[in-house]
Short mmCIF file of C-alpha atoms in Angstrom, two decimals:
data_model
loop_
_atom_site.label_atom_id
_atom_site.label_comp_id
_atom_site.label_asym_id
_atom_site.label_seq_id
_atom_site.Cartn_x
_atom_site.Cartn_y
_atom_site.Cartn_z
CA UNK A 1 50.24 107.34 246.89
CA UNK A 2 51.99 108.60 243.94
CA UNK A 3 53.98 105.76 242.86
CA UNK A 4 55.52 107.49 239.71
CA UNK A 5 59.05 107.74 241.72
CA UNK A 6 58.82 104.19 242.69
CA UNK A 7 58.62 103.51 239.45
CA UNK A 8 61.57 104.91 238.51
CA UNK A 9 64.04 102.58 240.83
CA UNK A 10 62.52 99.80 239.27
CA UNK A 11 62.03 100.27 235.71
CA UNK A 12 64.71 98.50 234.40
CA UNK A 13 64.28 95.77 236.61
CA UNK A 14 60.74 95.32 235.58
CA UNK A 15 61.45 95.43 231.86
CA UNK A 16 64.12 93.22 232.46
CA UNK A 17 62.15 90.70 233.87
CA UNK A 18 59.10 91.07 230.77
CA UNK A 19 61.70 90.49 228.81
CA UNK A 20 63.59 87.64 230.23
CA UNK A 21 59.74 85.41 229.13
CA UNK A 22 59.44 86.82 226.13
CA UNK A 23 61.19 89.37 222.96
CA UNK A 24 58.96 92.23 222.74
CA UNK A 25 58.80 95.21 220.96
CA UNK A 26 58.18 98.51 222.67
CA UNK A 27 54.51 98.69 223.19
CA UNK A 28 54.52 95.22 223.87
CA UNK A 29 56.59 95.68 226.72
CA UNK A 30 54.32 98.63 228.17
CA UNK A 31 50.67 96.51 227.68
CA UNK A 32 53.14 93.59 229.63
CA UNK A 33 54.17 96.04 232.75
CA UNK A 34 50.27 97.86 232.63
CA UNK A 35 48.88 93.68 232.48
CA UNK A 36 51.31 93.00 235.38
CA UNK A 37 49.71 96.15 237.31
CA UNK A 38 51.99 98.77 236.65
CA UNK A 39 49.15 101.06 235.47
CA UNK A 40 50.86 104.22 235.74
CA UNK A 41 54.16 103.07 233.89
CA UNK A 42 54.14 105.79 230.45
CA UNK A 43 55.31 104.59 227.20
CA UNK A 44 58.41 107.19 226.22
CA UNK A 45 59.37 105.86 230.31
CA UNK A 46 59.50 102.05 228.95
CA UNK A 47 60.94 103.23 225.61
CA UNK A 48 63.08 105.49 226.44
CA UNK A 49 64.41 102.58 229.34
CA UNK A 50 64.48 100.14 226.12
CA UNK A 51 66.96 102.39 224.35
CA UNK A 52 69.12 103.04 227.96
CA UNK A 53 69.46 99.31 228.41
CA UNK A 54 70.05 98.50 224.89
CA UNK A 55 72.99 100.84 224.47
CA UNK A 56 74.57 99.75 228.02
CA UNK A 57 74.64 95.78 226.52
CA UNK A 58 71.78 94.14 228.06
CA UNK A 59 69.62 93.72 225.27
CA UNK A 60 69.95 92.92 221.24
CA UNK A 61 67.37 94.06 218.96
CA UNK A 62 66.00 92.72 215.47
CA UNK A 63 63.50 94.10 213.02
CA UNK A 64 60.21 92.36 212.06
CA UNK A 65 58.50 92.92 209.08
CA UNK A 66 55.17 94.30 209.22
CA UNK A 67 52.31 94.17 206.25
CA UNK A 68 50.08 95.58 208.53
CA UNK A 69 51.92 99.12 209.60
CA UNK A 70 55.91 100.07 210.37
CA UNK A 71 58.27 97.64 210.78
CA UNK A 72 58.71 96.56 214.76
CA UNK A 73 61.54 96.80 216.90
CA UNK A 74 62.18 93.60 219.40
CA UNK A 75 64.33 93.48 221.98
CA UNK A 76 65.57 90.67 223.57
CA UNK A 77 67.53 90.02 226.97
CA UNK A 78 70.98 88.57 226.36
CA UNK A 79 73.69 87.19 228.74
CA UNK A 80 74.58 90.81 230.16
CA UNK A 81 70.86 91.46 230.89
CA UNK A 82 70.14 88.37 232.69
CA UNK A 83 73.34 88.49 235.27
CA UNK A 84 72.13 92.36 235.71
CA UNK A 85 68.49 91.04 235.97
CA UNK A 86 69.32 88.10 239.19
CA UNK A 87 71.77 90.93 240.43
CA UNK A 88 69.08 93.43 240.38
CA UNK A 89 66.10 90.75 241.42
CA UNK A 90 68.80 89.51 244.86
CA UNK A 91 68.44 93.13 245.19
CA UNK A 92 64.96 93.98 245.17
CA UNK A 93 64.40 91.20 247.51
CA UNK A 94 66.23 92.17 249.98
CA UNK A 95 64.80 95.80 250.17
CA UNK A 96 61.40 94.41 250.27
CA UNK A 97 61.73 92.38 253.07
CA UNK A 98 63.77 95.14 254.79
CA UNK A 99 60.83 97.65 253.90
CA UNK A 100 58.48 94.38 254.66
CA UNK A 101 59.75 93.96 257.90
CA UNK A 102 59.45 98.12 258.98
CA UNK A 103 55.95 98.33 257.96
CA UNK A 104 54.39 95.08 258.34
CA UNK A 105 52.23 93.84 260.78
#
């Protein structure tokens, strides 16, 4: 199954919720999502869902020095992000268990 669409209609929520533990900077958040076993998620996807959520309020960003190559950029949920992240997590739940419920045994 070609879950690249799935995908998709949870992105945010997924990045959300790697960044509701922990700040992380771009590929930080991707090696988080591909550890979690979202193999097929592509980096300019998470970044590019990193810049979308940052610009609608949900995140704040810093910059952290690097001596070992370009500076990184963190992002970090803020108040915004987590209401949209239990919104969006009440959500999910209940389409699982509706999707649960149609194709379960």
């Amino acid at each position: 199954m070609d879950t690249s669409q799935l995908l998709k209609g949870v992105l945010d929520l997924a990045v959300l919720a790697v960044l509701d533990k922990e700040d992380g900077y771009g590929y930080e958040v991707v090696r988080a999502l591909r550890a979690a076993g979202l193999s097929e998620v592509g980096d300019a996807s998470v970044y590019g869902t990193l810049r979308r959520l940052y610009g609608a309020g949900l995140l704040t960003s810093y910059v952290v020095p690097s001596e070992e190559g370009p500076h990184r950029k963190y992002y970090a949920i803020n108040e915004p992000g987590r209401a949209r992240l239990q919104e969006t997590t009440a959500r999910w739940r209940t389409f699982a268990a509706t999707m649960e419920g149609l194709v379960g045994t």
